[in-house]
GROMACS .gro file of C-alpha atoms in nm:
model
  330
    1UNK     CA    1   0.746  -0.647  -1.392
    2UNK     CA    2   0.887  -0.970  -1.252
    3UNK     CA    3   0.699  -0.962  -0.946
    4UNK     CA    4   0.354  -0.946  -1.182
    5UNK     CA    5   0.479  -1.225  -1.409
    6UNK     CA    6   0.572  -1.449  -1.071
    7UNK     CA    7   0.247  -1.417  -0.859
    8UNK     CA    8  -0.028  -1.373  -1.106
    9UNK     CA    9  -0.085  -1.731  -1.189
   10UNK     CA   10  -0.019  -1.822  -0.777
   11UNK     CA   11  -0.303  -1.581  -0.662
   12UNK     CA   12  -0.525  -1.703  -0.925
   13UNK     CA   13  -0.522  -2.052  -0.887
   14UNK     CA   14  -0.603  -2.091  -0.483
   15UNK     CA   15  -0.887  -2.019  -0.290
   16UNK     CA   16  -0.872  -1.950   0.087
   17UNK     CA   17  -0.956  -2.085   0.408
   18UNK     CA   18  -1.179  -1.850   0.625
   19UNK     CA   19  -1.240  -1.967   0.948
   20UNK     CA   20  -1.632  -1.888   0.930
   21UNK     CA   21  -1.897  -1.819   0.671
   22UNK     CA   22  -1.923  -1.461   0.816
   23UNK     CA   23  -1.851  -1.210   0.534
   24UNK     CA   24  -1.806  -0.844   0.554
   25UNK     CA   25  -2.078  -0.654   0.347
   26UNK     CA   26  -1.936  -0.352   0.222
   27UNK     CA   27  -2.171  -0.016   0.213
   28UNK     CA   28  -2.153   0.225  -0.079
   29UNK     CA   29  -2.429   0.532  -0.192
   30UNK     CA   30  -2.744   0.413  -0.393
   31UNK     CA   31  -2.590   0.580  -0.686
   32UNK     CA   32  -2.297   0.333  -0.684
   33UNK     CA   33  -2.324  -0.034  -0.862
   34UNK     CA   34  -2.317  -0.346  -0.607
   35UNK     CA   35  -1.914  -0.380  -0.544
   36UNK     CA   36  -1.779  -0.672  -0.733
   37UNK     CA   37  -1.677  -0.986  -0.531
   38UNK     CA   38  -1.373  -1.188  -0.542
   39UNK     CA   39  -1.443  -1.553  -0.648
   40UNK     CA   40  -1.109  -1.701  -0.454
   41UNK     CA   41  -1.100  -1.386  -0.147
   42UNK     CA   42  -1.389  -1.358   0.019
   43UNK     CA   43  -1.408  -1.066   0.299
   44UNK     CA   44  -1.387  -1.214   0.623
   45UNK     CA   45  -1.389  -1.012   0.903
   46UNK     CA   46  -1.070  -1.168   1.060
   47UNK     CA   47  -0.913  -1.139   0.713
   48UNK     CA   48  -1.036  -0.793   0.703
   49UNK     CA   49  -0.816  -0.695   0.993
   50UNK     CA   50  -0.526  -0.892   0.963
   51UNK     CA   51  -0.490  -0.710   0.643
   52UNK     CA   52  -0.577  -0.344   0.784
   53UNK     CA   53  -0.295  -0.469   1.052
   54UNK     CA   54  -0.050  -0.518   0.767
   55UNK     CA   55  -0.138  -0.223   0.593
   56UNK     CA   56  -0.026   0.050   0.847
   57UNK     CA   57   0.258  -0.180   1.002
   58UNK     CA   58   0.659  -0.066   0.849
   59UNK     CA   59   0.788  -0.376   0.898
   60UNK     CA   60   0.670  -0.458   0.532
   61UNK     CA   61   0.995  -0.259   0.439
   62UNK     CA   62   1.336  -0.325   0.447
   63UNK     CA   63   1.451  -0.058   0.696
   64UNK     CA   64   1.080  -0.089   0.919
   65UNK     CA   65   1.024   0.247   0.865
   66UNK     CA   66   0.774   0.301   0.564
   67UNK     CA   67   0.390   0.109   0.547
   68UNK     CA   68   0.133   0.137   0.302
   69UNK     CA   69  -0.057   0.398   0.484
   70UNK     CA   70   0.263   0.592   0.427
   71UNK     CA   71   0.167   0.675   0.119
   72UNK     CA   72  -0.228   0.604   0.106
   73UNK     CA   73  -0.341   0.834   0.417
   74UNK     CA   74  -0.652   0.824   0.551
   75UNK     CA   75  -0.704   1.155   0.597
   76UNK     CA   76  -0.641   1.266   0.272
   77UNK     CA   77  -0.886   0.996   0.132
   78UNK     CA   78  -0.611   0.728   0.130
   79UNK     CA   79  -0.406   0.936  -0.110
   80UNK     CA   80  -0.046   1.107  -0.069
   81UNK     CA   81   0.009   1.504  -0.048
   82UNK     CA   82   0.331   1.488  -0.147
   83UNK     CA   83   0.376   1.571  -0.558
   84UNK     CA   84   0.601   1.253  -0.557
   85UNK     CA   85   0.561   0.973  -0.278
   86UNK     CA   86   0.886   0.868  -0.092
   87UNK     CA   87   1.005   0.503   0.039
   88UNK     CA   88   1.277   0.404   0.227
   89UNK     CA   89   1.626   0.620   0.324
   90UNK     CA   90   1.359   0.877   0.152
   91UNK     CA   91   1.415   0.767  -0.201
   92UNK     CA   92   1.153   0.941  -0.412
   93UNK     CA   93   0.980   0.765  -0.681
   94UNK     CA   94   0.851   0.904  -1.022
   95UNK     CA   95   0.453   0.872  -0.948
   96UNK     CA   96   0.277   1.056  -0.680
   97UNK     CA   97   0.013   0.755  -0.532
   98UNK     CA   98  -0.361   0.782  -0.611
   99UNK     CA   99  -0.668   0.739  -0.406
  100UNK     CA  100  -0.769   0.385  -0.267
  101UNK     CA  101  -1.130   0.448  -0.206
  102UNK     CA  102  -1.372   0.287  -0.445
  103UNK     CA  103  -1.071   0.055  -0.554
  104UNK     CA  104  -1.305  -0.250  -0.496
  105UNK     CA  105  -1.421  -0.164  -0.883
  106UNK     CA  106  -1.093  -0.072  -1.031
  107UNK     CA  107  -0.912  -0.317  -1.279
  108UNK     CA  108  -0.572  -0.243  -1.388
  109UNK     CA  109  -0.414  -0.103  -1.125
  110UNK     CA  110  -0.134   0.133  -1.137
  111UNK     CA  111  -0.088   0.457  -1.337
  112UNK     CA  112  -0.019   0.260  -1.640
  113UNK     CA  113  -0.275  -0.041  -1.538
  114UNK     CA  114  -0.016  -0.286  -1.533
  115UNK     CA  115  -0.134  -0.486  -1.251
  116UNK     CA  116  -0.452  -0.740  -1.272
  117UNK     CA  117  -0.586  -0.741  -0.952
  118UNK     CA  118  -0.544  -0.568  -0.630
  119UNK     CA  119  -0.337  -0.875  -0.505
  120UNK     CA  120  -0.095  -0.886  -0.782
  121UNK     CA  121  -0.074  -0.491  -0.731
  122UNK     CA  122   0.064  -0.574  -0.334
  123UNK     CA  123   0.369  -0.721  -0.449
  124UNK     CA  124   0.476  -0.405  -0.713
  125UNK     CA  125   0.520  -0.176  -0.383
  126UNK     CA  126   0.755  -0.422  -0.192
  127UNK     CA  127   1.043  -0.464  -0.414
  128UNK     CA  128   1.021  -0.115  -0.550
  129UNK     CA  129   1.368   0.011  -0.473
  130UNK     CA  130   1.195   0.365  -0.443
  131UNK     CA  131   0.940   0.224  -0.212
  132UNK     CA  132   0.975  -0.046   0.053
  133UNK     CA  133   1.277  -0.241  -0.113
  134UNK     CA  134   1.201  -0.574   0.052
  135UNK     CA  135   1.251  -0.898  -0.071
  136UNK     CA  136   0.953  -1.152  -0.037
  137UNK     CA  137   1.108  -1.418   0.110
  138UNK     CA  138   1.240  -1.196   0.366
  139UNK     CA  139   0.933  -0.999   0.418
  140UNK     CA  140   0.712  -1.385   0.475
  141UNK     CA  141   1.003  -1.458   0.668
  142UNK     CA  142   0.979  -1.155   0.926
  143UNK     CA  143   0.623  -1.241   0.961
  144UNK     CA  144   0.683  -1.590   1.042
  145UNK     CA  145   0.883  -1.521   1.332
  146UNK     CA  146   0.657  -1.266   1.459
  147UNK     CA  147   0.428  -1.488   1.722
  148UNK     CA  148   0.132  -1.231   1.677
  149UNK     CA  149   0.121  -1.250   1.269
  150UNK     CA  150   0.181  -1.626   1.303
  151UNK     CA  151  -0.093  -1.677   1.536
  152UNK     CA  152  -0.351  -1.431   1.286
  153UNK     CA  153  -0.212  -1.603   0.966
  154UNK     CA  154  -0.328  -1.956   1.128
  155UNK     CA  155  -0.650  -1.836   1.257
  156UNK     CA  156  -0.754  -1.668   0.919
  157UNK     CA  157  -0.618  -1.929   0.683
  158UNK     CA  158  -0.523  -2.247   0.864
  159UNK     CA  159  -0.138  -2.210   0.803
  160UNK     CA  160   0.154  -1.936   0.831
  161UNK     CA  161   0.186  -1.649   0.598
  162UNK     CA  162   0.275  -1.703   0.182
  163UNK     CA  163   0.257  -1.515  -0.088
  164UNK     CA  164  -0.102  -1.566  -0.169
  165UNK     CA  165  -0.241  -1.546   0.226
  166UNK     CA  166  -0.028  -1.245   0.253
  167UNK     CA  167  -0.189  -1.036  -0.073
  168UNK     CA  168  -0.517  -1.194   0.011
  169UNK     CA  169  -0.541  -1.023   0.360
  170UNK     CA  170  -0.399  -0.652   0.184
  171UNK     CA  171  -0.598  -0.692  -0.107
  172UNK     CA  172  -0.963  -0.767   0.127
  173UNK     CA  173  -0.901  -0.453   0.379
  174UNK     CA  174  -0.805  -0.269   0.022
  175UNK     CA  175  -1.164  -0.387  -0.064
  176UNK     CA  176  -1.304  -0.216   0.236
  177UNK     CA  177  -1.244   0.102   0.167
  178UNK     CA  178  -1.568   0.279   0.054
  179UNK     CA  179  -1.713   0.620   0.000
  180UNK     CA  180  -2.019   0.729   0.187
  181UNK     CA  181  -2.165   0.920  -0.063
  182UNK     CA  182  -2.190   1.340  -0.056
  183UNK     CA  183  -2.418   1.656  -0.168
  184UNK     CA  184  -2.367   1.531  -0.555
  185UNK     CA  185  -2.467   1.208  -0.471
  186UNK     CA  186  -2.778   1.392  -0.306
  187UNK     CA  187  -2.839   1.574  -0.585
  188UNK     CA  188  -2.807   1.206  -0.823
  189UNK     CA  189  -3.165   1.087  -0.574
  190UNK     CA  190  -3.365   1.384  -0.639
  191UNK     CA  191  -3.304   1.668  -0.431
  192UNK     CA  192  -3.331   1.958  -0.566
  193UNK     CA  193  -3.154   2.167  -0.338
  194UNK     CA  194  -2.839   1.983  -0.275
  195UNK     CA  195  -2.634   2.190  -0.532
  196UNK     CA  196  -2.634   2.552  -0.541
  197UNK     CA  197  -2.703   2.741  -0.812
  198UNK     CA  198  -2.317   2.819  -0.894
  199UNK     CA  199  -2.251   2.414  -0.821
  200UNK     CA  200  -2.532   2.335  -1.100
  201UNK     CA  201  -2.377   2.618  -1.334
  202UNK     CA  202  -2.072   2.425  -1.233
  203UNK     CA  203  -2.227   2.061  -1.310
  204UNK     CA  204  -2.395   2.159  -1.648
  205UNK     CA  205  -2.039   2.287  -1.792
  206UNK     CA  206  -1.892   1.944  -1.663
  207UNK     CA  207  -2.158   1.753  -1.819
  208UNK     CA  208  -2.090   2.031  -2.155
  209UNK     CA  209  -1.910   2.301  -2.269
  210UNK     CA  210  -1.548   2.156  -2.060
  211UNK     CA  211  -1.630   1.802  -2.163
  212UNK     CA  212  -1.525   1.673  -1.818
  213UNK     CA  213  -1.783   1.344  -1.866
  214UNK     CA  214  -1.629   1.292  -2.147
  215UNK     CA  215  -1.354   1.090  -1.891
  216UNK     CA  216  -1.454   1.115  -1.582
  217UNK     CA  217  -1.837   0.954  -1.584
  218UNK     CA  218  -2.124   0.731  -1.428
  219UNK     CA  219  -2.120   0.762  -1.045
  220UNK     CA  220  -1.750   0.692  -0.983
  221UNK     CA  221  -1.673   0.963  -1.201
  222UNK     CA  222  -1.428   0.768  -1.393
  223UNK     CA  223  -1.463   0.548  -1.760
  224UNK     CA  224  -1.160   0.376  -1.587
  225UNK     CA  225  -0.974   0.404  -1.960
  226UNK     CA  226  -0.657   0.552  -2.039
  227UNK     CA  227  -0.543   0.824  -2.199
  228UNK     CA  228  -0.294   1.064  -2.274
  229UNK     CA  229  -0.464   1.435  -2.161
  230UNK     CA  230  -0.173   1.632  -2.313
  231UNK     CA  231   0.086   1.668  -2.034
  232UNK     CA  232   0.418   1.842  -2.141
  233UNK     CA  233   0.690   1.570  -2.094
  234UNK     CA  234   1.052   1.609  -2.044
  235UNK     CA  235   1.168   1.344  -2.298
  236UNK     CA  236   1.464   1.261  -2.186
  237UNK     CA  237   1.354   1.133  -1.862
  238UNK     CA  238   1.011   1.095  -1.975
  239UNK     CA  239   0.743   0.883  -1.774
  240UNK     CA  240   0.594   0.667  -2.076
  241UNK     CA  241   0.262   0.555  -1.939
  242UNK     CA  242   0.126   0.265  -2.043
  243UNK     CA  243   0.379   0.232  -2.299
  244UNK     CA  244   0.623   0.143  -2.026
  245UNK     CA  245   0.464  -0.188  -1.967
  246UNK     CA  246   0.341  -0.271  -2.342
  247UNK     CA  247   0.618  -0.141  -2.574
  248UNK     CA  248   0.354   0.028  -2.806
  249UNK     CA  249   0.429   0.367  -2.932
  250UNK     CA  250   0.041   0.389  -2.970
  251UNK     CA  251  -0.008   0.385  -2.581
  252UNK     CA  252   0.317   0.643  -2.480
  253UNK     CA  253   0.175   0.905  -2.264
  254UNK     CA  254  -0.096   0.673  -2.171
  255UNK     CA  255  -0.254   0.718  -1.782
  256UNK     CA  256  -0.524   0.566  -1.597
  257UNK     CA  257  -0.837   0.835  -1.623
  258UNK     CA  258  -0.865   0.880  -1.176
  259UNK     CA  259  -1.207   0.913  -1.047
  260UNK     CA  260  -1.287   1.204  -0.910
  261UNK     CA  261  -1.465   1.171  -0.591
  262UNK     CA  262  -1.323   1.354  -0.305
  263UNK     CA  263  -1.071   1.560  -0.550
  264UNK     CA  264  -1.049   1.826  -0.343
  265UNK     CA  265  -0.905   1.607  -0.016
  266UNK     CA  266  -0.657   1.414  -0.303
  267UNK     CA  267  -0.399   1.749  -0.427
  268UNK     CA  268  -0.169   1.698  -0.558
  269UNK     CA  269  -0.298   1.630  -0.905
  270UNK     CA  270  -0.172   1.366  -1.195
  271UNK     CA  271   0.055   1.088  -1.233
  272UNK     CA  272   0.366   1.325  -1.111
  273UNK     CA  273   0.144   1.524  -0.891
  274UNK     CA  274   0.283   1.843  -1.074
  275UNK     CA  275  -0.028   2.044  -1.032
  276UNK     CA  276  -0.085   2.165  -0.683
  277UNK     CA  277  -0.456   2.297  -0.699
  278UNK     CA  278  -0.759   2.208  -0.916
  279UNK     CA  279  -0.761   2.585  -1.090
  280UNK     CA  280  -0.413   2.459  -1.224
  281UNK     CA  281  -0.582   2.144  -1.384
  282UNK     CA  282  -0.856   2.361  -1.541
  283UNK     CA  283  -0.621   2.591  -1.667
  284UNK     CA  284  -0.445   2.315  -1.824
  285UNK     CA  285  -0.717   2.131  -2.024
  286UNK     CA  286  -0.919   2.502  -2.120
  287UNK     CA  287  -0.550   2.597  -2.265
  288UNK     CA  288  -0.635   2.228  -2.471
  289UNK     CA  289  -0.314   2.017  -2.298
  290UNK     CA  290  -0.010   2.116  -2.470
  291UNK     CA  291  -0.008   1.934  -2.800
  292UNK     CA  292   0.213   1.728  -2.707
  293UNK     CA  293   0.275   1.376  -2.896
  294UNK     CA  294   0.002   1.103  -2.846
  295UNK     CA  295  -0.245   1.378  -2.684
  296UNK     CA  296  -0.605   1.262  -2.673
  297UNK     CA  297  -0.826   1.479  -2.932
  298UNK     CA  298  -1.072   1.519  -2.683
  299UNK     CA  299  -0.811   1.743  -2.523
  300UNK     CA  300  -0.922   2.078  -2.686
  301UNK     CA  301  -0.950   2.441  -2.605
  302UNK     CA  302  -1.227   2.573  -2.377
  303UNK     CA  303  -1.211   2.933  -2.379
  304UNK     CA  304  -1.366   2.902  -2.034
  305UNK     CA  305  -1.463   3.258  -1.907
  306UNK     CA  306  -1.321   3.325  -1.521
  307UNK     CA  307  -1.698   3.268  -1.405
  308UNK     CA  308  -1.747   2.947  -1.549
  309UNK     CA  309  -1.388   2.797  -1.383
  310UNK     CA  310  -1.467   2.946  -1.096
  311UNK     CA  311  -1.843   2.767  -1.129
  312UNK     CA  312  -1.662   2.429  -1.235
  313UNK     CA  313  -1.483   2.465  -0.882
  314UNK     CA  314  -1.780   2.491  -0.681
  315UNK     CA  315  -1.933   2.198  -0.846
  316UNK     CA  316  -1.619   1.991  -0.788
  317UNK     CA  317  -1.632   2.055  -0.427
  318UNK     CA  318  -1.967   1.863  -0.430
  319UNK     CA  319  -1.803   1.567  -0.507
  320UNK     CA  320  -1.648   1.552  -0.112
  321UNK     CA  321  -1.790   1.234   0.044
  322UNK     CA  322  -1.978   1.255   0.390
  323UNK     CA  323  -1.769   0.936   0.515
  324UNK     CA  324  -1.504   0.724   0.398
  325UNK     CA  325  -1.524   0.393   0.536
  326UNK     CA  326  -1.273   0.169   0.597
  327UNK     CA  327  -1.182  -0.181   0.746
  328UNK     CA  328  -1.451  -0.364   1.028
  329UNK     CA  329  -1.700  -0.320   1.166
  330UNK     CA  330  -1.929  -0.212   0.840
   0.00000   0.00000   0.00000
């Protein structure tokens, strides 16, 4: 956690300097809350793309060969289908990456919520050994000598690239990325025939007898808590959680509750993506987790039938957005 510990204070104590008042206003469904703003990073629309620029280019890695969208795709709803995401020379990691849309309203970022903000969260990525293994200095460094970055860097903040202009310009594209809204958002303004009658089935054992809301709730679909939903773990090369960054026994096991908007685009499913298919994560919490140490007591048995899984299926499949939007123009 070094990186965290280093730039937290940094980020939090400048402010930028766009180059207009222009802002980018970001567009999200009626059902969704106004996205929160950043006091000290306002969305410009030349910050906007310098940071959409950074975010697919490799040469934020050691060997040039891995970039954020590497493991955030777009077409998979800036997510990763592989069960565990890979960085440079192919080294695989111990998380498989999660969603970016919506994470304008997420706070503790990570898994295990370790990181504050998303632009403390840029710098966890870089000197990951497992993912782009590049030292800051030498990362600010590359883009200094690059004449195109230097040019952007000065146009968008009146100097070269640092630490805090650098996660500034990731962090606002990050912002950017937005759901459009879908049939269950539809069904959340009234209409009565945006569900079908299998996809209501579906949405009244969510909202009851499987105690999905219980977690995954409001419009996002997420209480954006933690918790440990009974996953067997290998204990002698267990992932702790949130335990992992505090040291508490109390929080071992502990994961970030995902939203669930466009789950069915996102497979593979939890922190290790070891479930391939959403029938495998109903199976797991109607079986009541696995008892395991730690495990949340909301975690209980279902005793679904085979109609109602297949029901709570169809109703996730509502949660698919029309659009995903992403970068400028809005």
């Amino acid at each position: 956690m070094r990186w965290l510990l280093a730039v937290v204070g940094l980020l939090l104590a400048g402010c930028d300097a766009p180059v207009d008042d222009a802002t980018v206003a970001l567009r999200v469904p009626p059902t969704f809350d106004a996205p929160p703003e950043s006091a000290f990073n306002r969305l410009t629309p030349e910050k906007v793309n310098l940071g959409e620029r950074l975010f697919f280019d490799p040469l934020l890695s050691r060997d040039r060969t891995v970039s954020c969208s590497s493991c955030h795709l777009p077409e998979v709803a800036f997510a990763d289908p592989r069960r565990l995401s890979a960085g440079v020379e192919g080294r695989v990691g111990e998380r498989n990456s999660p969603s970016l849309v919506n994470v304008v309203y997420e706070t503790g970022l990570f898994w295990d919520g370790a990181s504050p903000s998303l632009e403390a969260q840029v710098f966890g990525p870089l000197e990951s050994p497992d993912e782009m293994d590049i030292r800051l200095d030498t990362l600010l460094a590359r883009l200094a000598n690059d004449p195109g970055y230097r040019m952007e860097f000065d146009l968008v903040f009146g100097e070269g690239p640092t630490a805090q202009n650098f996660a500034q310009a990731l962090a606002a594209y990050q912002r950017t990325i937005v759901s459009g809204g879908g049939r269950y958002d539809d069904w959340l303004m009234g209409e009565p025939d945006a569900l079908t009658d299998d996809e209501q089935r579906g949405l009244a054992l969510f909202e009851g007898k499987a105690g999905c809301i219980d977690c995954h709730s409001g419009p996002r679909l997420t209480n954006r808590s933690l918790a440990n939903n009974g996953l067997a773990l290998d204990l002698a090369h267990a992932d702790s959680g949130r335990a992992r960054i505090t040291g508490d026994p109390a929080d071992f096991g502990l994961f970030k509750v995902p939203s669930l908007r466009n789950v069915t685009l996102t497979a593979p499913y939890m922190h290790d993506g070891r479930f391939g298919t959403l029938a495998e994560i109903i199976d797991h919490y109607d079986a009541g987790g696995t008892g395991v140490r730690n495990q949340d007591p909301r975690v209980q048995p279902l005793r679904l039938t085979p109609q109602e899984k297949t029901h709570l299926l169809a109703f996730l499949d509502t949660l698919t957005d029309d659009e995903i939007h992403a970068g400028v123009p809005y």
